[in-house]
PDB file of C-alpha atoms and ligand atoms in Angstrom:
ATOM      1  CA  UNK A 502     146.059  88.204  69.458  1.00  0.00           C
ATOM      2  CA  UNK A 503     147.793  86.170  72.112  1.00  0.00           C
ATOM      3  CA  UNK A 504     147.363  88.517  74.446  1.00  0.00           C
ATOM      4  CA  UNK A 505     143.802  88.986  74.223  1.00  0.00           C
ATOM      5  CA  UNK A 506     143.240  85.438  74.670  1.00  0.00           C
ATOM      6  CA  UNK A 507     145.180  85.524  77.855  1.00  0.00           C
ATOM      7  CA  UNK A 508     142.970  88.599  78.809  1.00  0.00           C
ATOM      8  CA  UNK A 509     139.651  86.386  78.151  1.00  0.00           C
ATOM      9  CA  UNK A 510     141.176  83.262  80.182  1.00  0.00           C
ATOM     10  CA  UNK A 511     141.952  85.653  83.234  1.00  0.00           C
ATOM     11  CA  UNK A 512     138.477  87.698  82.868  1.00  0.00           C
ATOM     12  CA  UNK A 513     136.431  84.183  82.601  1.00  0.00           C
ATOM     13  CA  UNK A 514     138.627  83.553  85.999  1.00  0.00           C
ATOM     14  CA  UNK A 515     137.576  86.478  87.324  1.00  0.00           C
ATOM     15  CA  UNK A 516     134.020  85.874  86.869  1.00  0.00           C
ATOM     16  CA  UNK A 517     134.161  82.463  88.253  1.00  0.00           C
ATOM     17  CA  UNK A 518     136.011  83.735  91.606  1.00  0.00           C
ATOM     18  CA  UNK A 519     133.546  86.348  92.313  1.00  0.00           C
ATOM     19  CA  UNK A 520     130.845  83.672  92.491  1.00  0.00           C
ATOM     20  CA  UNK A 521     132.803  81.756  95.107  1.00  0.00           C
ATOM     21  CA  UNK A 522     133.556  84.944  96.988  1.00  0.00           C
ATOM     22  CA  UNK A 523     129.745  84.978  97.017  1.00  0.00           C
ATOM     23  CA  UNK A 524     129.110  81.930  98.192  1.00  0.00           C
ATOM     24  CA  UNK A 525     131.816  82.209 100.831  1.00  0.00           C
ATOM     25  CA  UNK A 526     130.241  85.315 102.106  1.00  0.00           C
ATOM     26  CA  UNK A 527     127.126  83.761 102.022  1.00  0.00           C
ATOM     27  CA  UNK A 528     128.220  81.099 104.170  1.00  0.00           C
ATOM     28  CA  UNK A 529     130.177  83.513 106.252  1.00  0.00           C
ATOM     29  CA  UNK A 530     133.217  82.128 105.625  1.00  0.00           C
ATOM     30  CA  UNK A 531     136.444  84.186 105.119  1.00  0.00           C
ATOM     31  CA  UNK A 532     138.849  82.382 102.905  1.00  0.00           C
ATOM     32  CA  UNK A 533     142.721  82.801 102.584  1.00  0.00           C
ATOM     33  CA  UNK A 534     144.638  81.922  99.583  1.00  0.00           C
ATOM     34  CA  UNK A 535     148.094  80.835 100.727  1.00  0.00           C
ATOM     35  CA  UNK A 536     151.063  80.923  98.243  1.00  0.00           C
ATOM     36  CA  UNK A 537     154.624  80.223  98.111  1.00  0.00           C
ATOM     37  CA  UNK A 538     157.439  78.347  96.432  1.00  0.00           C
ATOM     38  CA  UNK A 539     157.309  74.484  97.145  1.00  0.00           C
ATOM     39  CA  UNK A 540     158.238  73.403 100.807  1.00  0.00           C
ATOM     40  CA  UNK A 541     158.272  77.250 102.287  1.00  0.00           C
ATOM     41  CA  UNK A 542     156.083  75.887 104.958  1.00  0.00           C
ATOM     42  CA  UNK A 543     152.426  76.075 103.810  1.00  0.00           C
ATOM     43  CA  UNK A 544     151.230  73.271 105.353  1.00  0.00           C
ATOM     44  CA  UNK A 545     153.034  73.605 108.383  1.00  0.00           C
ATOM     45  CA  UNK A 546     151.993  76.925 108.832  1.00  0.00           C
ATOM     46  CA  UNK A 547     148.254  75.442 108.329  1.00  0.00           C
ATOM     47  CA  UNK A 548     148.674  72.710 111.002  1.00  0.00           C
ATOM     48  CA  UNK A 549     150.259  75.256 113.245  1.00  0.00           C
ATOM     49  CA  UNK A 550     147.496  77.830 112.668  1.00  0.00           C
ATOM     50  CA  UNK A 551     144.538  75.242 113.293  1.00  0.00           C
ATOM     51  CA  UNK A 552     146.125  74.452 116.849  1.00  0.00           C
ATOM     52  CA  UNK A 553     146.612  77.807 117.468  1.00  0.00           C
ATOM     53  CA  UNK A 554     143.225  78.863 116.948  1.00  0.00           C
ATOM     54  CA  UNK A 555     141.328  75.574 118.089  1.00  0.00           C
ATOM     55  CA  UNK A 556     138.189  76.261 120.163  1.00  0.00           C
ATOM     56  CA  UNK A 557     138.263  80.115 118.661  1.00  0.00           C
ATOM     57  CA  UNK A 558     137.680  79.727 115.234  1.00  0.00           C
ATOM     58  CA  UNK A 559     136.514  76.600 112.697  1.00  0.00           C
ATOM     59  CA  UNK A 560     138.966  75.729 110.102  1.00  0.00           C
ATOM     60  CA  UNK A 561     138.460  74.198 106.712  1.00  0.00           C
ATOM     61  CA  UNK A 562     141.303  73.403 104.279  1.00  0.00           C
ATOM     62  CA  UNK A 563     141.684  72.700 100.318  1.00  0.00           C
ATOM     63  CA  UNK A 564     145.106  71.465  99.601  1.00  0.00           C
ATOM     64  CA  UNK A 565     146.427  72.084  95.672  1.00  0.00           C
ATOM     65  CA  UNK A 566     148.957  69.854  94.776  1.00  0.00           C
ATOM     66  CA  UNK A 567     150.081  68.547  91.072  1.00  0.00           C
ATOM     67  CA  UNK A 568     149.823  65.210  92.622  1.00  0.00           C
ATOM     68  CA  UNK A 569     149.521  63.219  95.719  1.00  0.00           C
ATOM     69  CA  UNK A 570     147.145  63.749  99.017  1.00  0.00           C
ATOM     70  CA  UNK A 571     150.140  64.032 101.445  1.00  0.00           C
ATOM     71  CA  UNK A 572     149.188  67.251 102.815  1.00  0.00           C
ATOM     72  CA  UNK A 573     145.313  66.456 102.803  1.00  0.00           C
ATOM     73  CA  UNK A 574     146.222  63.650 104.773  1.00  0.00           C
ATOM     74  CA  UNK A 575     148.347  65.421 107.349  1.00  0.00           C
ATOM     75  CA  UNK A 576     145.463  68.137 107.866  1.00  0.00           C
ATOM     76  CA  UNK A 577     142.753  65.430 108.110  1.00  0.00           C
ATOM     77  CA  UNK A 578     144.745  64.229 111.324  1.00  0.00           C
ATOM     78  CA  UNK A 579     143.990  67.657 113.028  1.00  0.00           C
ATOM     79  CA  UNK A 580     140.078  66.742 112.816  1.00  0.00           C
ATOM     80  CA  UNK A 581     139.208  69.589 110.068  1.00  0.00           C
ATOM     81  CA  UNK A 582     137.304  68.926 106.969  1.00  0.00           C
ATOM     82  CA  UNK A 583     139.910  68.991 104.093  1.00  0.00           C
ATOM     83  CA  UNK A 584     139.829  68.599 100.281  1.00  0.00           C
ATOM     84  CA  UNK A 585     142.696  67.516  97.993  1.00  0.00           C
ATOM     85  CA  UNK A 586     142.651  69.021  94.425  1.00  0.00           C
ATOM     86  CA  UNK A 587     145.012  67.326  92.145  1.00  0.00           C
ATOM     87  CA  UNK A 588     146.066  69.771  89.096  1.00  0.00           C
ATOM     88  CA  UNK A 589     147.627  66.654  87.338  1.00  0.00           C
ATOM     89  CA  UNK A 590     150.794  68.741  85.937  1.00  0.00           C
ATOM     90  CA  UNK A 591     148.955  72.212  86.508  1.00  0.00           C
ATOM     91  CA  UNK A 592     151.416  74.770  88.360  1.00  0.00           C
ATOM     92  CA  UNK A 593     148.409  76.619  90.027  1.00  0.00           C
ATOM     93  CA  UNK A 594     144.796  76.476  91.529  1.00  0.00           C
ATOM     94  CA  UNK A 595     142.148  78.138  89.232  1.00  0.00           C
ATOM     95  CA  UNK A 596     138.709  79.427  90.335  1.00  0.00           C
ATOM     96  CA  UNK A 597     136.764  76.445  88.353  1.00  0.00           C
ATOM     97  CA  UNK A 598     138.731  74.111  90.517  1.00  0.00           C
ATOM     98  CA  UNK A 599     137.953  75.920  93.375  1.00  0.00           C
ATOM     99  CA  UNK A 600     133.934  76.101  92.679  1.00  0.00           C
ATOM    100  CA  UNK A 601     133.908  72.577  91.828  1.00  0.00           C
ATOM    101  CA  UNK A 602     135.032  71.627  95.604  1.00  0.00           C
ATOM    102  CA  UNK A 603     133.477  73.993  97.425  1.00  0.00           C
ATOM    103  CA  UNK A 604     130.152  72.237  97.628  1.00  0.00           C
ATOM    104  CA  UNK A 605     132.128  69.298  99.278  1.00  0.00           C
ATOM    105  CA  UNK A 606     133.159  71.565 102.343  1.00  0.00           C
ATOM    106  CA  UNK A 607     130.601  72.175 104.982  1.00  0.00           C
ATOM    107  CA  UNK A 608     130.659  75.669 104.535  1.00  0.00           C
ATOM    108  CA  UNK A 609     128.008  76.320 107.088  1.00  0.00           C
ATOM    109  CA  UNK A 610     130.246  74.523 109.650  1.00  0.00           C
ATOM    110  CA  UNK A 611     133.368  76.587 109.475  1.00  0.00           C
ATOM    111  CA  UNK A 612     134.554  80.246 109.712  1.00  0.00           C
ATOM    112  CA  UNK A 613     137.942  80.183 108.050  1.00  0.00           C
ATOM    113  CA  UNK A 614     139.004  78.417 104.927  1.00  0.00           C
ATOM    114  CA  UNK A 615     142.787  78.149 103.776  1.00  0.00           C
ATOM    115  CA  UNK A 616     143.578  77.474 100.264  1.00  0.00           C
ATOM    116  CA  UNK A 617     146.866  76.027  99.941  1.00  0.00           C
ATOM    117  CA  UNK A 618     147.905  76.831  96.318  1.00  0.00           C
ATOM    118  CA  UNK A 619     150.389  74.551  94.154  1.00  0.00           C
ATOM    119  CA  UNK A 620     153.874  75.561  95.437  1.00  0.00           C
ATOM    120  CA  UNK A 621     154.882  77.951  92.910  1.00  0.00           C
ATOM    121  CA  UNK A 622     155.965  81.646  93.018  1.00  0.00           C
ATOM    122  CA  UNK A 623     154.785  82.749  89.712  1.00  0.00           C
ATOM    123  CA  UNK A 624     151.361  81.427  88.148  1.00  0.00           C
ATOM    124  CA  UNK A 625     149.379  81.443  91.524  1.00  0.00           C
ATOM    125  CA  UNK A 626     149.637  85.063  91.782  1.00  0.00           C
ATOM    126  CA  UNK A 627     147.536  85.616  88.503  1.00  0.00           C
ATOM    127  CA  UNK A 628     144.548  83.598  89.162  1.00  0.00           C
ATOM    128  CA  UNK A 629     141.984  84.921  91.684  1.00  0.00           C
ATOM    129  CA  UNK A 630     140.211  82.107  93.482  1.00  0.00           C
ATOM    130  CA  UNK A 631     137.684  83.895  95.310  1.00  0.00           C
ATOM    131  CA  UNK A 632     139.410  84.266  98.540  1.00  0.00           C
ATOM    132  CA  UNK A 633     139.317  87.447 100.578  1.00  0.00           C
ATOM    133  CA  UNK A 634     142.752  87.899 101.404  1.00  0.00           C
ATOM    134  CA  UNK A 635     146.269  86.314  99.561  1.00  0.00           C
ATOM    135  CA  UNK A 636     148.885  85.317 102.239  1.00  0.00           C
ATOM    136  CA  UNK A 637     152.546  84.724 100.675  1.00  0.00           C
ATOM    137  CA  UNK A 638     155.156  82.687 102.465  1.00  0.00           C
ATOM    138  CA  UNK A 639     158.826  83.150 101.587  1.00  0.00           C
ATOM    139  CA  UNK A 640     161.336  81.321 103.663  1.00  0.00           C
ATOM    140  CA  UNK A 641     165.129  81.918 104.685  1.00  0.00           C
ATOM    141  CA  UNK A 642     166.610  79.299 102.546  1.00  0.00           C
ATOM    142  CA  UNK A 643     165.092  80.675  99.343  1.00  0.00           C
ATOM    143  CA  UNK A 644     167.456  83.697  99.757  1.00  0.00           C
ATOM    144  CA  UNK A 645     166.518  87.678 100.457  1.00  0.00           C
ATOM    145  CA  UNK A 646     166.080  88.248  96.667  1.00  0.00           C
ATOM    146  CA  UNK A 647     162.802  86.314  95.634  1.00  0.00           C
ATOM    147  CA  UNK A 648     160.692  90.025  96.358  1.00  0.00           C
ATOM    148  CA  UNK A 649     163.068  91.199  93.394  1.00  0.00           C
ATOM    149  CA  UNK A 650     163.067  87.853  91.258  1.00  0.00           C
ATOM    150  CA  UNK A 651     159.210  87.320  91.662  1.00  0.00           C
ATOM    151  CA  UNK A 652     157.608  90.610  91.991  1.00  0.00           C
ATOM    152  CA  UNK A 653     153.883  89.876  90.793  1.00  0.00           C
ATOM    153  CA  UNK A 654     153.571  87.560  94.000  1.00  0.00           C
ATOM    154  CA  UNK A 655     155.066  89.826  96.581  1.00  0.00           C
ATOM    155  CA  UNK A 656     152.791  92.522  94.773  1.00  0.00           C
ATOM    156  CA  UNK A 657     149.638  91.020  95.207  1.00  0.00           C
ATOM    157  CA  UNK A 658     150.174  89.787  98.923  1.00  0.00           C
ATOM    158  CA  UNK A 659     148.209  91.057 101.656  1.00  0.00           C
ATOM    159  CA  UNK A 660     150.668  89.410 104.442  1.00  0.00           C
ATOM    160  CA  UNK A 661     154.016  88.349 103.624  1.00  0.00           C
ATOM    161  CA  UNK A 662     155.342  85.385 106.251  1.00  0.00           C
ATOM    162  CA  UNK A 663     158.915  84.972 106.314  1.00  0.00           C
ATOM    163  CA  UNK A 664     159.227  81.337 107.716  1.00  0.00           C
ATOM    164  CA  UNK A 665     162.222  79.407 108.835  1.00  0.00           C
ATOM    165  CA  UNK A 666     163.606  82.263 110.968  1.00  0.00           C
ATOM    166  CA  UNK A 667     165.030  79.673 113.194  1.00  0.00           C
ATOM    167  CA  UNK A 668     167.553  78.898 110.477  1.00  0.00           C
ATOM    168  CA  UNK A 669     169.045  82.417 110.625  1.00  0.00           C
ATOM    169  CA  UNK A 670     172.322  81.251 112.225  1.00  0.00           C
ATOM    170  CA  UNK A 671     173.447  79.154 109.430  1.00  0.00           C
ATOM    171  CA  UNK A 672     172.095  80.979 106.339  1.00  0.00           C
ATOM    172  CA  UNK A 673     173.079  84.306 104.609  1.00  0.00           C
ATOM    173  CA  UNK A 674     169.702  86.309 104.478  1.00  0.00           C
ATOM    174  CA  UNK A 675     169.569  90.048 105.043  1.00  0.00           C
ATOM    175  CA  UNK A 676     165.830  90.843 106.276  1.00  0.00           C
ATOM    176  CA  UNK A 677     166.415  94.625 105.371  1.00  0.00           C
ATOM    177  CA  UNK A 678     167.046  93.699 101.748  1.00  0.00           C
ATOM    178  CA  UNK A 679     163.984  91.265 101.799  1.00  0.00           C
ATOM    179  CA  UNK A 680     161.472  94.063 103.709  1.00  0.00           C
ATOM    180  CA  UNK A 681     162.866  97.026 101.460  1.00  0.00           C
ATOM    181  CA  UNK A 682     162.468  95.194  98.166  1.00  0.00           C
ATOM    182  CA  UNK A 683     158.641  94.330  99.065  1.00  0.00           C
ATOM    183  CA  UNK A 684     157.921  97.937 100.630  1.00  0.00           C
ATOM    184  CA  UNK A 685     158.909  99.270  97.133  1.00  0.00           C
ATOM    185  CA  UNK A 686     156.373  97.105  95.615  1.00  0.00           C
ATOM    186  CA  UNK A 687     153.524  96.660  98.076  1.00  0.00           C
ATOM    187  CA  UNK A 688     152.922  99.338 100.721  1.00  0.00           C
ATOM    188  CA  UNK A 689     150.138  97.777 102.210  1.00  0.00           C
ATOM    189  CA  UNK A 690     151.572  94.090 102.999  1.00  0.00           C
ATOM    190  CA  UNK A 691     152.361  93.647 106.557  1.00  0.00           C
ATOM    191  CA  UNK A 692     155.747  91.400 107.018  1.00  0.00           C
ATOM    192  CA  UNK A 693     155.808  88.789 109.883  1.00  0.00           C
ATOM    193  CA  UNK A 694     158.881  86.652 110.630  1.00  0.00           C
ATOM    194  CA  UNK A 695     157.632  83.169 112.029  1.00  0.00           C
ATOM    195  CA  UNK A 696     159.031  79.541 112.212  1.00  0.00           C
ATOM    196  CA  UNK A 697     156.964  76.756 112.056  1.00  0.00           C
ATOM    197  CA  UNK A 698     159.466  74.851 113.754  1.00  0.00           C
ATOM    198  CA  UNK A 699     159.469  76.869 117.399  1.00  0.00           C
ATOM    199  CA  UNK A 700     156.527  78.503 116.832  1.00  0.00           C
ATOM    200  CA  UNK A 701     157.850  81.796 117.076  1.00  0.00           C
ATOM    201  CA  UNK A 702     155.597  84.752 115.458  1.00  0.00           C
ATOM    202  CA  UNK A 703     152.555  82.418 115.112  1.00  0.00           C
ATOM    203  CA  UNK A 704     150.753  84.380 117.629  1.00  0.00           C
ATOM    204  CA  UNK A 705     151.205  87.578 115.473  1.00  0.00           C
ATOM    205  CA  UNK A 706     149.752  85.504 112.637  1.00  0.00           C
ATOM    206  CA  UNK A 707     146.804  84.304 114.305  1.00  0.00           C
ATOM    207  CA  UNK A 708     145.971  87.887 115.587  1.00  0.00           C
ATOM    208  CA  UNK A 709     146.460  89.290 112.099  1.00  0.00           C
ATOM    209  CA  UNK A 710     144.116  86.556 110.904  1.00  0.00           C
ATOM    210  CA  UNK A 711     141.209  87.372 113.687  1.00  0.00           C
ATOM    211  CA  UNK A 712     141.687  90.859 113.072  1.00  0.00           C
ATOM    212  CA  UNK A 713     141.117  90.676 109.109  1.00  0.00           C
ATOM    213  CA  UNK A 714     138.230  88.357 110.030  1.00  0.00           C
ATOM    214  CA  UNK A 715     136.595  90.840 112.150  1.00  0.00           C
ATOM    215  CA  UNK A 716     137.007  94.133 109.882  1.00  0.00           C
ATOM    216  CA  UNK A 717     135.836  91.838 106.720  1.00  0.00           C
TER     217      UNK A 717
HETATM  218  N1  GTP B 778     163.803  74.716 109.966  1.00  0.00           N
HETATM  219  C1  GTP B 778     162.460  74.919 109.624  1.00  0.00           C
HETATM  220  N2  GTP B 778     161.837  74.059 108.583  1.00  0.00           N
HETATM  221  C2  GTP B 778     160.392  74.135 108.388  1.00  0.00           C
HETATM  222  C3  GTP B 778     159.776  75.460 109.002  1.00  0.00           C
HETATM  223  N3  GTP B 778     158.536  75.532 108.435  1.00  0.00           N
HETATM  224  C4  GTP B 778     158.412  74.333 107.466  1.00  0.00           C
HETATM  225  N4  GTP B 778     159.557  73.507 107.776  1.00  0.00           N
HETATM  226  C5  GTP B 778     160.043  72.363 106.942  1.00  0.00           C
HETATM  227  O1  GTP B 778     160.205  72.579 105.665  1.00  0.00           O
HETATM  228  C6  GTP B 778     159.614  71.306 104.749  1.00  0.00           C
HETATM  229  C7  GTP B 778     158.271  71.893 103.849  1.00  0.00           C
HETATM  230  O2  GTP B 778     157.243  72.187 104.962  1.00  0.00           O
HETATM  231  P1  GTP B 778     156.209  72.306 104.076  1.00  0.00           P
HETATM  232  O3  GTP B 778     155.025  72.804 105.297  1.00  0.00           O
HETATM  233  O4  GTP B 778     155.387  70.842 103.835  1.00  0.00           O
HETATM  234  O5  GTP B 778     155.681  73.231 103.107  1.00  0.00           O
HETATM  235  P2  GTP B 778     155.221  73.405 101.893  1.00  0.00           P
HETATM  236  O6  GTP B 778     154.990  74.814 101.466  1.00  0.00           O
HETATM  237  O7  GTP B 778     153.385  72.832 102.218  1.00  0.00           O
HETATM  238  O8  GTP B 778     155.483  72.424 100.576  1.00  0.00           O
HETATM  239  P3  GTP B 778     154.852  72.215  99.131  1.00  0.00           P
HETATM  240  O9  GTP B 778     153.251  71.931  99.643  1.00  0.00           O
HETATM  241  O10 GTP B 778     155.336  71.002  99.136  1.00  0.00           O
HETATM  242  O11 GTP B 778     154.616  73.175  98.326  1.00  0.00           O
HETATM  243  C8  GTP B 778     159.143  70.424 105.933  1.00  0.00           C
HETATM  244  O12 GTP B 778     160.281  69.488 105.983  1.00  0.00           O
HETATM  245  C9  GTP B 778     158.984  71.209 107.216  1.00  0.00           C
HETATM  246  O13 GTP B 778     159.260  70.435 108.445  1.00  0.00           O
HETATM  247  C10 GTP B 778     160.267  76.091 109.874  1.00  0.00           C
HETATM  248  O14 GTP B 778     160.069  77.277 110.233  1.00  0.00           O
HETATM  249  N5  GTP B 778     161.928  76.019 109.990  1.00  0.00           N
HETATM  250 MG1   MG B 779     151.976  71.483 101.506  1.00  0.00          MG
END
């Protein structure tokens, strides 16, 4: 009985997510659901991507956090449209939350929408939002075992960004262990090593995004 309830919730969420997707498609907006543990670098990556694609791609952002508008304020400084969702304790965004704010983003004026999910490697993986791609960030200080410990998140990823590689001289992190674990559960996901501090790998990430947008 309990399982059925969970299925019903996820089924209803999928329906709303599909409507979100249709609205985005109708406005020619490509959306990326950006997920990671707290502090892995989601906002840092969004800020760098806005700079990297300036003049090429018009970006909008939905920020999801349990509380505060810190991330939305940082994004607003870059001059792009941004909406903050506070989940008031909820550990993930869901399709209804996105449906409620899509009307507040000028969809006709943007090409790419980043949805920064709540920092959490568990629940966000289960809830479709209507985004076209799922990008998962993992970072060196979290350890190379994260794909094995949180398999669903890495299973659903279209791309995995390994952030904070500037810290590799100071941390024990085996990139092969990390990559092999992902490849064992997800053949399609590309793995891109990046540093939001030095900018390493950001060009490859920007190029991945542009390719996905063209190929949709
Ligand atoms: N050394 C290093 N620090 C980084 C890098 N990327 C982000 N950081 C730092 O990591 C911290 C968290 O970065 P955020 O971008 O706020 O992470 P987040 O995933 O958006 O965090 P939440 O929204 O709280 O879940 C900040 O102090 C960043 O400056 C990186 O590539 N290298
Ligand atoms: Mg953030």
